[in-house]
Short mmCIF file of C-alpha atoms (C1' of nucleotides) in Angstrom, two decimals:
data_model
loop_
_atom_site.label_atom_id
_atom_site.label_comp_id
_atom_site.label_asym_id
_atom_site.label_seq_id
_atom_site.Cartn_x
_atom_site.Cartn_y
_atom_site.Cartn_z
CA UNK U 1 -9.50 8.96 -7.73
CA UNK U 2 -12.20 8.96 -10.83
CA UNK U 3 -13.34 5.69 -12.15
CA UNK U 4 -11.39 2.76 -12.29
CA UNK U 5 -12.93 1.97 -15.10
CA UNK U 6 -11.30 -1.77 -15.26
CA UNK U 7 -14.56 -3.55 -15.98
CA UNK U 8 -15.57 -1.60 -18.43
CA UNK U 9 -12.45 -2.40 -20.49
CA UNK U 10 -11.87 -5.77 -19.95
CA UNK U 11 -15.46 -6.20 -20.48
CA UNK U 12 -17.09 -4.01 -23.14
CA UNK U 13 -19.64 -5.75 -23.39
CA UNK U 14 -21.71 -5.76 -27.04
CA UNK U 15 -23.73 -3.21 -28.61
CA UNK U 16 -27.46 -4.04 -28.47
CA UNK U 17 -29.15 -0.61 -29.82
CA UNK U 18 -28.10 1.65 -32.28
CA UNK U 19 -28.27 4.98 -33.85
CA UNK U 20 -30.38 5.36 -36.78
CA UNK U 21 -32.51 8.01 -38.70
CA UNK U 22 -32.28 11.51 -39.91
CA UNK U 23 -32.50 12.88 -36.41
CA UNK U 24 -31.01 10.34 -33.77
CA UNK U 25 -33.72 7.93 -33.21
CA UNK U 26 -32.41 5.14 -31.55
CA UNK U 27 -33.75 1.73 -33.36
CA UNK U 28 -33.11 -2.05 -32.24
CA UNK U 29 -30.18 -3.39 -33.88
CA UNK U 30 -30.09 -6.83 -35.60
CA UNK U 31 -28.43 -8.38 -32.75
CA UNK U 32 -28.69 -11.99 -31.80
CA UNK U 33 -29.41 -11.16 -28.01
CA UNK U 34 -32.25 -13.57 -27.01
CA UNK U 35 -33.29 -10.79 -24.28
CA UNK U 36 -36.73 -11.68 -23.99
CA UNK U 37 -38.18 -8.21 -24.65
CA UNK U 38 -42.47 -8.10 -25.09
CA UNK U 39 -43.04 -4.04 -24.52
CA UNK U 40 -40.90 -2.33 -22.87
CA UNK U 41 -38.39 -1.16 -25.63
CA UNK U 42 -39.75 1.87 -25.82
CA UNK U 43 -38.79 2.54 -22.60
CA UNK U 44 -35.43 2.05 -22.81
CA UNK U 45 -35.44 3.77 -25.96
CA UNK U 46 -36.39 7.04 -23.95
CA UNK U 47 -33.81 6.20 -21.43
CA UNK U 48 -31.24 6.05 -24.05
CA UNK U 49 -32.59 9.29 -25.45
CA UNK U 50 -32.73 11.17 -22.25
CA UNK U 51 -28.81 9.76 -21.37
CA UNK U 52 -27.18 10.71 -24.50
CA UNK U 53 -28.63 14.08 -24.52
CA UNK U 54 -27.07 14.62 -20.74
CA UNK U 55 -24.47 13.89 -22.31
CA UNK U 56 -24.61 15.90 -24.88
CA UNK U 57 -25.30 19.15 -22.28
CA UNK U 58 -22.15 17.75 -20.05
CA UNK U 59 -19.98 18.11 -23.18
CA UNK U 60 -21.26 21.38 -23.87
CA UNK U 61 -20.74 22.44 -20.39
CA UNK U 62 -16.92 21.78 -20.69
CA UNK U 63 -16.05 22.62 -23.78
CA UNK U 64 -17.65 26.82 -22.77
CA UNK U 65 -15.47 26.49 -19.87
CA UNK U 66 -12.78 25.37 -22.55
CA UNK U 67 -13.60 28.63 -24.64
CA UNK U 68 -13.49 30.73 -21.57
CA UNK U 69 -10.02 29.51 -20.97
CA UNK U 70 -9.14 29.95 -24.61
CA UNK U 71 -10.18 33.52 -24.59
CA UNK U 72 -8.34 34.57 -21.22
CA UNK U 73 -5.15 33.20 -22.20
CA UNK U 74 -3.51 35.12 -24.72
CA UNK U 75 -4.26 34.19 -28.47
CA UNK U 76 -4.77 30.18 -28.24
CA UNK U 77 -7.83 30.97 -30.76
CA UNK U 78 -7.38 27.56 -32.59
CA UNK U 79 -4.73 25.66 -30.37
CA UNK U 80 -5.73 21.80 -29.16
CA UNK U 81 -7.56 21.13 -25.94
CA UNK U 82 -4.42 20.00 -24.43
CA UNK U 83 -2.05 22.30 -25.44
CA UNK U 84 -4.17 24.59 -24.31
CA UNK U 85 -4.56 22.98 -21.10
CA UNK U 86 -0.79 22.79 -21.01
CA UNK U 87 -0.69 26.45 -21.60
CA UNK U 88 -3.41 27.26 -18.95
CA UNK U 89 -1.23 25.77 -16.12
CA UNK U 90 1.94 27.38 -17.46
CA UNK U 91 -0.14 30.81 -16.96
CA UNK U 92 -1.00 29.67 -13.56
CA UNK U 93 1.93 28.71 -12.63
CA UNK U 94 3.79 32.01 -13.31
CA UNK U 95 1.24 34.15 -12.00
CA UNK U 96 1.02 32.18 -8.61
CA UNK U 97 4.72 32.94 -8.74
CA UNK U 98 4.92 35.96 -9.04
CA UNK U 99 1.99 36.85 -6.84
CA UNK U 100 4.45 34.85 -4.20
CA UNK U 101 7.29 36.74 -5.34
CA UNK U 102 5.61 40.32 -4.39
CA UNK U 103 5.51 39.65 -0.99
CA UNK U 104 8.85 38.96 0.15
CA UNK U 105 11.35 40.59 2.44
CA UNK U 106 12.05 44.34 3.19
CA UNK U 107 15.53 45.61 2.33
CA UNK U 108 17.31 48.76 4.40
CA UNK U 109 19.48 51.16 3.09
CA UNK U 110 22.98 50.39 3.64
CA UNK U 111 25.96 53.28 3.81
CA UNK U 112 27.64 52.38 0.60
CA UNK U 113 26.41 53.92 -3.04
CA UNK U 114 25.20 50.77 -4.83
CA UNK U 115 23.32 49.66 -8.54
CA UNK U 116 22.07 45.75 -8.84
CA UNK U 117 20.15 44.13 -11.24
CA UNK U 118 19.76 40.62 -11.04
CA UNK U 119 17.57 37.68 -13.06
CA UNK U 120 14.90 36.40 -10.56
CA UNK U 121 13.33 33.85 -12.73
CA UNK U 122 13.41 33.34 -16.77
CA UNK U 123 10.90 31.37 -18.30
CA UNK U 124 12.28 30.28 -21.56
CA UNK U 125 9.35 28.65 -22.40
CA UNK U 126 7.14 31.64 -23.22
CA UNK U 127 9.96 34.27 -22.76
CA UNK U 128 8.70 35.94 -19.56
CA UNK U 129 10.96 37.00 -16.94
CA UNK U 130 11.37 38.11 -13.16
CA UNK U 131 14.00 41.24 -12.52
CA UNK U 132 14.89 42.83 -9.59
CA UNK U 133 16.79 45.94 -9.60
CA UNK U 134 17.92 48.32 -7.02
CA UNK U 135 19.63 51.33 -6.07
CA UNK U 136 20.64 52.85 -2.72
CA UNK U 137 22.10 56.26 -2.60
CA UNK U 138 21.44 59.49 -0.91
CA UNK U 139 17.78 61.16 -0.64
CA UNK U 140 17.29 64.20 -2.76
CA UNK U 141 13.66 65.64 -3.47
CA UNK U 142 13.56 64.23 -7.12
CA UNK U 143 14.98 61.06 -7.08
CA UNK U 144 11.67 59.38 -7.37
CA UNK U 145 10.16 61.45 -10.63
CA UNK U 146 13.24 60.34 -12.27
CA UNK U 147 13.37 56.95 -11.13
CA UNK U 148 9.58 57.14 -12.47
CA UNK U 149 10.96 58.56 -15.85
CA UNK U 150 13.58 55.98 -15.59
CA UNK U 151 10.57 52.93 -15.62
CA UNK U 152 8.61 54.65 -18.18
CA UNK U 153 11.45 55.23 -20.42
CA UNK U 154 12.51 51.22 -20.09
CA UNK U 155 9.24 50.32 -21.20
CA UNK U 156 8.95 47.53 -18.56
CA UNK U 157 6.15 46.78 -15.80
CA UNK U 158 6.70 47.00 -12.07
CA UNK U 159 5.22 44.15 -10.09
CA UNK U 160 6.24 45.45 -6.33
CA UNK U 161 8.53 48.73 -5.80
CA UNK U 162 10.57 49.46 -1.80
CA UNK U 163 11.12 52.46 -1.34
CA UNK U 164 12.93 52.26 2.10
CA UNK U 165 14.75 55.58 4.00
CA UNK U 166 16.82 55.43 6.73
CA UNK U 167 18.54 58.56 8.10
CA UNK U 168 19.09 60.76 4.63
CA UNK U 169 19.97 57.33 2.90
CA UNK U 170 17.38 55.45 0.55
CA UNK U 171 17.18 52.16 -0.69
CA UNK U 172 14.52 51.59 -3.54
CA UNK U 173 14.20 47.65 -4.77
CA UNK U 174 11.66 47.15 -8.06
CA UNK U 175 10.40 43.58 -9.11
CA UNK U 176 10.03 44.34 -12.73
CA UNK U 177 9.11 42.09 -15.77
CA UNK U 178 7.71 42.72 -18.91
CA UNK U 179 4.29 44.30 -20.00
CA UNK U 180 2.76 41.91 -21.75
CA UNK U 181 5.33 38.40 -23.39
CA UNK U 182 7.59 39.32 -26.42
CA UNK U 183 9.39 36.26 -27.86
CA UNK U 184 12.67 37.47 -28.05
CA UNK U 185 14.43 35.40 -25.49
CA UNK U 186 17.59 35.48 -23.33
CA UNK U 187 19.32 37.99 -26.13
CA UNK U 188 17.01 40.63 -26.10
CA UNK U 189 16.76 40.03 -21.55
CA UNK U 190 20.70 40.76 -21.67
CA UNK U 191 20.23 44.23 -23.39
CA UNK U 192 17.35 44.74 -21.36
CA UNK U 193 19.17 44.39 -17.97
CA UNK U 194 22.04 46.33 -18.92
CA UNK U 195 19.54 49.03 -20.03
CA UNK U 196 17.89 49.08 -16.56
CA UNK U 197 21.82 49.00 -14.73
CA UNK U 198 22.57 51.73 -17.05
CA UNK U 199 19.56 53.64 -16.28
CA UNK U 200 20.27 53.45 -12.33
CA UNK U 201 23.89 54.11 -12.88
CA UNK U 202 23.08 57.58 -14.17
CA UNK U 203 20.60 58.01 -11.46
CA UNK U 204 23.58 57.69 -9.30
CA UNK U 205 25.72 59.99 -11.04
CA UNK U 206 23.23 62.37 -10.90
CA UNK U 207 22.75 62.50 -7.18
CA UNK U 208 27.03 62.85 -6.78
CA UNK U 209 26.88 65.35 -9.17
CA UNK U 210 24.34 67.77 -7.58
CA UNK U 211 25.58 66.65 -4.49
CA UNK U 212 29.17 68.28 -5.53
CA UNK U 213 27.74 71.37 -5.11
CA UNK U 214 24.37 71.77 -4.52
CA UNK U 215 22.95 72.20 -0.37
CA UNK U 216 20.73 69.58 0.82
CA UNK U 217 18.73 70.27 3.49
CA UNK U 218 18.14 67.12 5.01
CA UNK U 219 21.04 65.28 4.29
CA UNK U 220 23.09 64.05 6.88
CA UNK U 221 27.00 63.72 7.01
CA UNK U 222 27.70 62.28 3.40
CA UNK U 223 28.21 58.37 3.22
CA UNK U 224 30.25 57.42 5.97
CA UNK U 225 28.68 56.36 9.51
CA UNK U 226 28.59 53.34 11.38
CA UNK U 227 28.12 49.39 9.54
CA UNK R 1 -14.79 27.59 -33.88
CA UNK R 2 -14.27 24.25 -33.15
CA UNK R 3 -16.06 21.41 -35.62
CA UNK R 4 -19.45 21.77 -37.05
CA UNK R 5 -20.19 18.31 -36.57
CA UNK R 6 -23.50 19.21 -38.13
CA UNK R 7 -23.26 16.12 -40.55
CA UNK R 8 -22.25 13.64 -37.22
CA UNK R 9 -25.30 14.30 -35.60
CA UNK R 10 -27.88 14.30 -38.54
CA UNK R 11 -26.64 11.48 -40.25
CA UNK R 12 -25.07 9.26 -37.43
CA UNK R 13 -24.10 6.41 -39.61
CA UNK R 14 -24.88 2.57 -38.66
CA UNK R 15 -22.25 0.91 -36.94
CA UNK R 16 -20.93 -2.11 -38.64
CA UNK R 17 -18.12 -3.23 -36.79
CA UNK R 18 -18.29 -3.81 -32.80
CA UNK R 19 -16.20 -4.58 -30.04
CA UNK R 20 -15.95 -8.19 -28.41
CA UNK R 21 -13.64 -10.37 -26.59
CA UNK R 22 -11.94 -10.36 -23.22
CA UNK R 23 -9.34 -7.68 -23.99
CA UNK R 24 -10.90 -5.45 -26.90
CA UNK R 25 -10.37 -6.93 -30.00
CA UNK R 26 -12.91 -5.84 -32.93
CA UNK R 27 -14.78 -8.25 -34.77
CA UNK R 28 -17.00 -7.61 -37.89
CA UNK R 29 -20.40 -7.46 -36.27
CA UNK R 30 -23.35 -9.61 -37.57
CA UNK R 31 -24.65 -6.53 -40.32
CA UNK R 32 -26.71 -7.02 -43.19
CA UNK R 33 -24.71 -4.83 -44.96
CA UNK R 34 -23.36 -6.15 -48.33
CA UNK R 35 -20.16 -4.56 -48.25
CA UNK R 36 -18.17 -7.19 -50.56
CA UNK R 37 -14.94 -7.51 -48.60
CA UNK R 38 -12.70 -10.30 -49.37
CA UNK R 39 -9.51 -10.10 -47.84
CA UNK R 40 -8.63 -6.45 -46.38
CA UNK R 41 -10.98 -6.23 -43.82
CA UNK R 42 -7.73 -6.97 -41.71
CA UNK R 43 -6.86 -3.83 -42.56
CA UNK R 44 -9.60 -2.34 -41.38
CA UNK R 45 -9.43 -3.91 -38.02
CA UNK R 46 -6.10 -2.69 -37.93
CA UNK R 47 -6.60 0.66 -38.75
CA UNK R 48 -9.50 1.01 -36.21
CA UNK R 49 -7.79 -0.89 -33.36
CA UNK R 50 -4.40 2.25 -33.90
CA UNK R 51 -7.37 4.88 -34.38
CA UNK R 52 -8.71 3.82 -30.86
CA UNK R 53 -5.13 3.75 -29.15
CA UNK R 54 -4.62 7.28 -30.69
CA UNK R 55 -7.62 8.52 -29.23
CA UNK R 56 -7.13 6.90 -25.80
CA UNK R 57 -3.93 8.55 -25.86
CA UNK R 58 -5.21 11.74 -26.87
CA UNK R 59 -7.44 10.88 -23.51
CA UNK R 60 -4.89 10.17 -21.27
CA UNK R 61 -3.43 13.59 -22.45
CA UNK R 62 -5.89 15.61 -21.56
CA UNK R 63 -6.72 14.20 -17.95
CA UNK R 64 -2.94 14.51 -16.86
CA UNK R 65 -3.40 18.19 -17.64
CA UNK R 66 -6.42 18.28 -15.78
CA UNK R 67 -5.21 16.17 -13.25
CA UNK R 68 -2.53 18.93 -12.98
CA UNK R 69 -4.77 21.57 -12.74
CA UNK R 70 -6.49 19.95 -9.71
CA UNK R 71 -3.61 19.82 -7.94
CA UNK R 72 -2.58 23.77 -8.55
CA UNK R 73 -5.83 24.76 -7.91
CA UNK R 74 -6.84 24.39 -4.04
CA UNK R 75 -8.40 21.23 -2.80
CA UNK R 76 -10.26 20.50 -5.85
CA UNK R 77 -9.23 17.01 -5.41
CA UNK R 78 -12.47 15.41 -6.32
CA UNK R 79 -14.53 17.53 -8.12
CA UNK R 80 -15.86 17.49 -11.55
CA UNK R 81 -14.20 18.37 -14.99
CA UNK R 82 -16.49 21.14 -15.39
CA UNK R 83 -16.37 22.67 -12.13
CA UNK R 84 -12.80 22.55 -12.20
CA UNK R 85 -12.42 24.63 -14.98
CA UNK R 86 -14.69 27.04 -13.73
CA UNK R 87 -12.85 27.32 -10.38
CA UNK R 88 -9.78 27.27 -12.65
CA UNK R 89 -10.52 30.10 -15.09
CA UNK R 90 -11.67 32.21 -11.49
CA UNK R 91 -8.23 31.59 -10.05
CA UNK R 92 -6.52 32.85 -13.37
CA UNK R 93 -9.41 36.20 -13.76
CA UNK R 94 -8.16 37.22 -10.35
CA UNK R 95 -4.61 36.50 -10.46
CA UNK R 96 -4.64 38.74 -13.61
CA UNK R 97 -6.53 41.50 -11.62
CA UNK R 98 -4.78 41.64 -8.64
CA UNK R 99 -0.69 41.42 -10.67
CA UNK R 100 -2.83 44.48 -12.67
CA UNK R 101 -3.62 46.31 -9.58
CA UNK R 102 0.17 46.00 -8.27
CA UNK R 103 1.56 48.36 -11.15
CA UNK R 104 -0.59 51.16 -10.46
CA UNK R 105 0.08 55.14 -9.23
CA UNK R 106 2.86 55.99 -6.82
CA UNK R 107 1.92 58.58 -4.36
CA UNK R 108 3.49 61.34 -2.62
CA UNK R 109 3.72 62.42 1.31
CA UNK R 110 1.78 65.39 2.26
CA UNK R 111 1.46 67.66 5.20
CA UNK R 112 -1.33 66.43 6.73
CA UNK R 113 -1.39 63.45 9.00
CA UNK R 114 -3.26 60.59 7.57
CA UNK R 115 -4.93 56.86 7.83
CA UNK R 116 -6.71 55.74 5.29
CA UNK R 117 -8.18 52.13 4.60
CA UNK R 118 -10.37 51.28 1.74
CA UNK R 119 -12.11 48.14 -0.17
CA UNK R 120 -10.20 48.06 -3.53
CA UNK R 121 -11.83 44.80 -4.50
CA UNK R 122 -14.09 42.14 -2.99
CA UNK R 123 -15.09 38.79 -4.99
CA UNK R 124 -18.28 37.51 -2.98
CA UNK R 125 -17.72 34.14 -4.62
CA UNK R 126 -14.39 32.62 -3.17
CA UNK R 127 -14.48 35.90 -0.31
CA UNK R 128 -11.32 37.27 -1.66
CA UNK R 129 -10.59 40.70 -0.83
CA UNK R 130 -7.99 43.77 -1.53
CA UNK R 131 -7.53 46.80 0.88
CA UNK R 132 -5.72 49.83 -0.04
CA UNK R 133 -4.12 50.90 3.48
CA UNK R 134 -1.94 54.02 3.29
CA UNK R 135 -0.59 55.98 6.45
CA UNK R 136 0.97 59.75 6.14
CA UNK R 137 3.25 61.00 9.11
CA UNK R 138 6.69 62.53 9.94
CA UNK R 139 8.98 60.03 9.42
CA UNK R 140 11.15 58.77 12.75
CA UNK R 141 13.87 55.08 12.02
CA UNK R 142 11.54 52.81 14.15
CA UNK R 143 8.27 53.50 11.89
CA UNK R 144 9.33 51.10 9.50
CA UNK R 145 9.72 47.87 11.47
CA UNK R 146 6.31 49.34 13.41
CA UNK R 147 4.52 48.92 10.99
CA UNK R 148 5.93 45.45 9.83
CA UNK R 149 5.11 44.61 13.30
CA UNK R 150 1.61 45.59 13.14
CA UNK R 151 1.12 43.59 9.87
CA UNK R 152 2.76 40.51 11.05
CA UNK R 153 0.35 40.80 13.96
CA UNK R 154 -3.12 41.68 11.64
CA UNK R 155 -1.86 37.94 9.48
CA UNK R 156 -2.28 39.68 6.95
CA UNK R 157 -0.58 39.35 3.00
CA UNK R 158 1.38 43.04 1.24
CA UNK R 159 1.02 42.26 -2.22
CA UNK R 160 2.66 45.64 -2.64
CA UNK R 161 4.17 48.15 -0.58
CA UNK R 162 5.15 51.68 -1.32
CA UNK R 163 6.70 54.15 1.09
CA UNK R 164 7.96 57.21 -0.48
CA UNK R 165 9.51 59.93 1.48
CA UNK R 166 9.98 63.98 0.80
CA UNK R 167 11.46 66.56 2.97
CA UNK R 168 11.28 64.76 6.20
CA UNK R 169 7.47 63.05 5.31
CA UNK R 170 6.79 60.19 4.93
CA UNK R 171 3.71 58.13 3.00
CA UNK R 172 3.40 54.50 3.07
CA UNK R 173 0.70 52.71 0.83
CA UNK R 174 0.08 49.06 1.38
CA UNK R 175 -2.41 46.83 -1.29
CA UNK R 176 -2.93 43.79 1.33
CA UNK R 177 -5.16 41.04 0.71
CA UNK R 178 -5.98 37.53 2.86
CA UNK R 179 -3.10 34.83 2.86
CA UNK R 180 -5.33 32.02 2.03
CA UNK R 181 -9.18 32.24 0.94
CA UNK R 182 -11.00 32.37 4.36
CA UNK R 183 -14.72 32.13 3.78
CA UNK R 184 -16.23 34.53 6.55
CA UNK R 185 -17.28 37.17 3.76
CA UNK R 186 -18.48 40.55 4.33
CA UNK R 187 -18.70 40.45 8.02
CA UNK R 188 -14.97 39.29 8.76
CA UNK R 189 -13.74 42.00 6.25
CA UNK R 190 -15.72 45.11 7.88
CA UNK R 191 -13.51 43.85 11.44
CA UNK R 192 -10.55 43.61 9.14
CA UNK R 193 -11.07 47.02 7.95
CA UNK R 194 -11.27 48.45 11.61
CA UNK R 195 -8.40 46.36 12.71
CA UNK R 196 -6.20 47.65 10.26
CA UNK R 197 -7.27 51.36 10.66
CA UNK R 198 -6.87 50.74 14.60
CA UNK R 199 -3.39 49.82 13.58
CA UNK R 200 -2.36 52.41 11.66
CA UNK R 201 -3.70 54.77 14.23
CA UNK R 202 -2.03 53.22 16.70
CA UNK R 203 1.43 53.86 14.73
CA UNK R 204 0.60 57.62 13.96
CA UNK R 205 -0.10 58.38 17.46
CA UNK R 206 2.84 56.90 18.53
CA UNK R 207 4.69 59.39 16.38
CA UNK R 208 3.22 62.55 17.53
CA UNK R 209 3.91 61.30 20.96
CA UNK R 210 7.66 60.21 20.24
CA UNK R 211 7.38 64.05 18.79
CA UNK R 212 6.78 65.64 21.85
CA UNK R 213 9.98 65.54 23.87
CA UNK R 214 12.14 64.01 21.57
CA UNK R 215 14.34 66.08 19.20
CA UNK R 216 14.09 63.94 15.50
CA UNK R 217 17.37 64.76 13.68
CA UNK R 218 15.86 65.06 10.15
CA UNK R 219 12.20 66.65 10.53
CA UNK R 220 12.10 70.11 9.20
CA UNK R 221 9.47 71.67 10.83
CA UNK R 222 5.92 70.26 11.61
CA UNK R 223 3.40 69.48 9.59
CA UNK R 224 2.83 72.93 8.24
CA UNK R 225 3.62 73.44 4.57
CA UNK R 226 2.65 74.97 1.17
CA UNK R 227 -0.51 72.28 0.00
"C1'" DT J 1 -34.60 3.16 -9.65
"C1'" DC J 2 -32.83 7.07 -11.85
"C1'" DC J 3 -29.26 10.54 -12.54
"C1'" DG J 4 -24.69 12.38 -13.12
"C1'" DA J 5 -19.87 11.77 -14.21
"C1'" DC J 6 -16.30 8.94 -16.80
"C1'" DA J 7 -13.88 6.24 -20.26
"C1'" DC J 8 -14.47 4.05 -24.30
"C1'" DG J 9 -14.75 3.17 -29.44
"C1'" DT J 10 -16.31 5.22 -33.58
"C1'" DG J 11 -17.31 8.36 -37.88
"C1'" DA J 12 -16.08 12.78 -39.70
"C1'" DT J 13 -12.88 16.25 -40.86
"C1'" DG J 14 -8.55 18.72 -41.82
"C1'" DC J 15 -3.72 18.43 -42.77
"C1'" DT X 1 -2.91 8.36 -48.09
"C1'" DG X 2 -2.25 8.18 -43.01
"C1'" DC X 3 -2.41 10.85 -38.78
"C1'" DA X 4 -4.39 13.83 -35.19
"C1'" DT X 5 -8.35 16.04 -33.30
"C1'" DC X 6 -13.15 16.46 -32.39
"C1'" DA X 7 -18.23 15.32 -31.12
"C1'" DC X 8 -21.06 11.71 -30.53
"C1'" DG X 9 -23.63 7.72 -28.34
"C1'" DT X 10 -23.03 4.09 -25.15
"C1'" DG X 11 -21.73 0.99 -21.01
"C1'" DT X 12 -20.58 1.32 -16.27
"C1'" DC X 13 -20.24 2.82 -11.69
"C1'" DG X 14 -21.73 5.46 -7.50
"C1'" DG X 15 -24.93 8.22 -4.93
#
DNA sequence: TCCGACACGTGATGC
DNA sequence: TGCATCACGTGTCGG
């Protein structure tokens, strides 16, 4: 609600003291104000002091918060106070957001052999994204280490990885984004999503592959059974 | 970096000009200065009346930002500037540190049963928590939705789940934390703790019960295996 | 009465 | 030169 601050501008009323001296010592201006004043201008001269300088530590008080802001955000070293702002509650924002998006629904492993990548979210505005990938096939014993190898290899971050079995069958969904923002936009997100589909692709070859001849211990019948 | 403003506050400069009227209109003030102006002091009124709109834009600028801020920050609806950056640049040091903590080491089953809950992080100040809650068993298709049962029942948040299977094991690791900020600290958390371990118990017992008579299609055999 | 928080207008400074 | 940003001191309001 604040101040509504509707007097004060309608009414500004006029300056009576004023700043003077090397080293802000507040003197009486040459005002025409009859206010009948025998002694006590010193007085007020100290509570002038004594106000300005609360100021003064008020200001000071923001403006480190403002620094502390400036140095948490990525390199706003010299940016405005509002732009800055602006960019603090962008940053907010997407991290609330993605915090949210980490905690969502649980996925099961369905019968059918399957590779999606899809675009959660795309921020245009400072190039971050939101990508969630997945890939259901048959268990074998190193599907994870090169899934794992897969992630490393793509150079992108994983915010939240299922890794869901179900009789032989497993279902693994990864909210990924990017380690830290690169400015390249929606061109270089294309290649990057058809890089992560053709990473799980092979993944999936791989498994029907060894699964042409190799003996799996724990694998059931092979991809057909009830829907 | 900001300004020096060393000059501003040594040598604060009289003020010559001065506000008056019903609806802000400047007015040369009643100064001894001898500043021979003829005509252009129209000018000057002018250019100071356009410098003072600037700035109350620049004003207006900044508060909608922080205005903003207050309402993506929780029910800081009437607090100060100051202390709303502080509680703002809190929010954004431990969003950062928990979407760190959620791309961290993926772990693998192992022979022994297990239940393990630990205190990743606690923040005294807002009571903010994270528990690292992992369970180890054989895996049977009803664990799965018994354990999304048991954290639907604790109310509690999965900012990231991981539940990685091998050979018939299976290891679940869950980084939880509190929906919203609840402010019963240290005490509350130690009952949390025990909650969730009772939990988790609970589940792993139910399996080695299950175990007994039933015949699991997939489990090689139990629990016994190279460490 | 005093103290803290705000909005305001202003001079200085950099582009 | 003007234009935008900043720090400053000050008036005002509420507790």
């Amino acid at each position: 609600m604040y101040c509504e601050n509707q007097s004060s501008r309608s009414m500004p009323v006029k300056h009576s003291l004023v700043l003077d001296g090397e080293k802000g010592e507040l003197v009486q201006a040459s005002g025409r104000i009859g206010k009948k004043i025998g002694v006590p201008e010193t007085k007020t001269i100290a509570a002038l002091k004594s106000h300005s300088e609360a100021e003064r530590r008020r200001r000071e008080r923001i403006n480190a918060h403002l620094a502390t802001l400036r140095g948490l955000v990525p390199n706003n070293e010299k940016t405005d106070k509002a732009t800055l702002l602006a960019e603090v509650i962008s940053q907010v924002k997407q991290l609330r957001a993605t915090a949210r998006r980490a905690s969502e629904g649980l996925h099961i492993p369905m019968d059918a052999d399957e590779v999606h990548v899809e675009i959660v979210e795309h921020n245009g505005g400072d190039g971050s994204f939101l990508l969630r990938a997945s890939l259901c096939c048959d268990y074998r014993p190193d599907l994870l280490s090169d899934i794992r190898q897969a992630i490393n290899d793509l150079h992108i971050q994983v915010l939240k990885s299922e890794i869901c079995t179900l009789g032989g069958r497993v279902k693994t969904v990864f909210l990924v984004t990017t380690g830290e923002r690169d400015k390249d936009g929606a061109a270089g997100l294309e290649v990057l999503v058809s890089s992560v589909r053709g990473a799980l692709s092979k993944i999936l070859d791989k498994v029907s592959a060894s699964a042409e001849y190799a003996l799996d211990l724990f694998s059931p019948r092979k991809r057909q059974r009830v829907s």
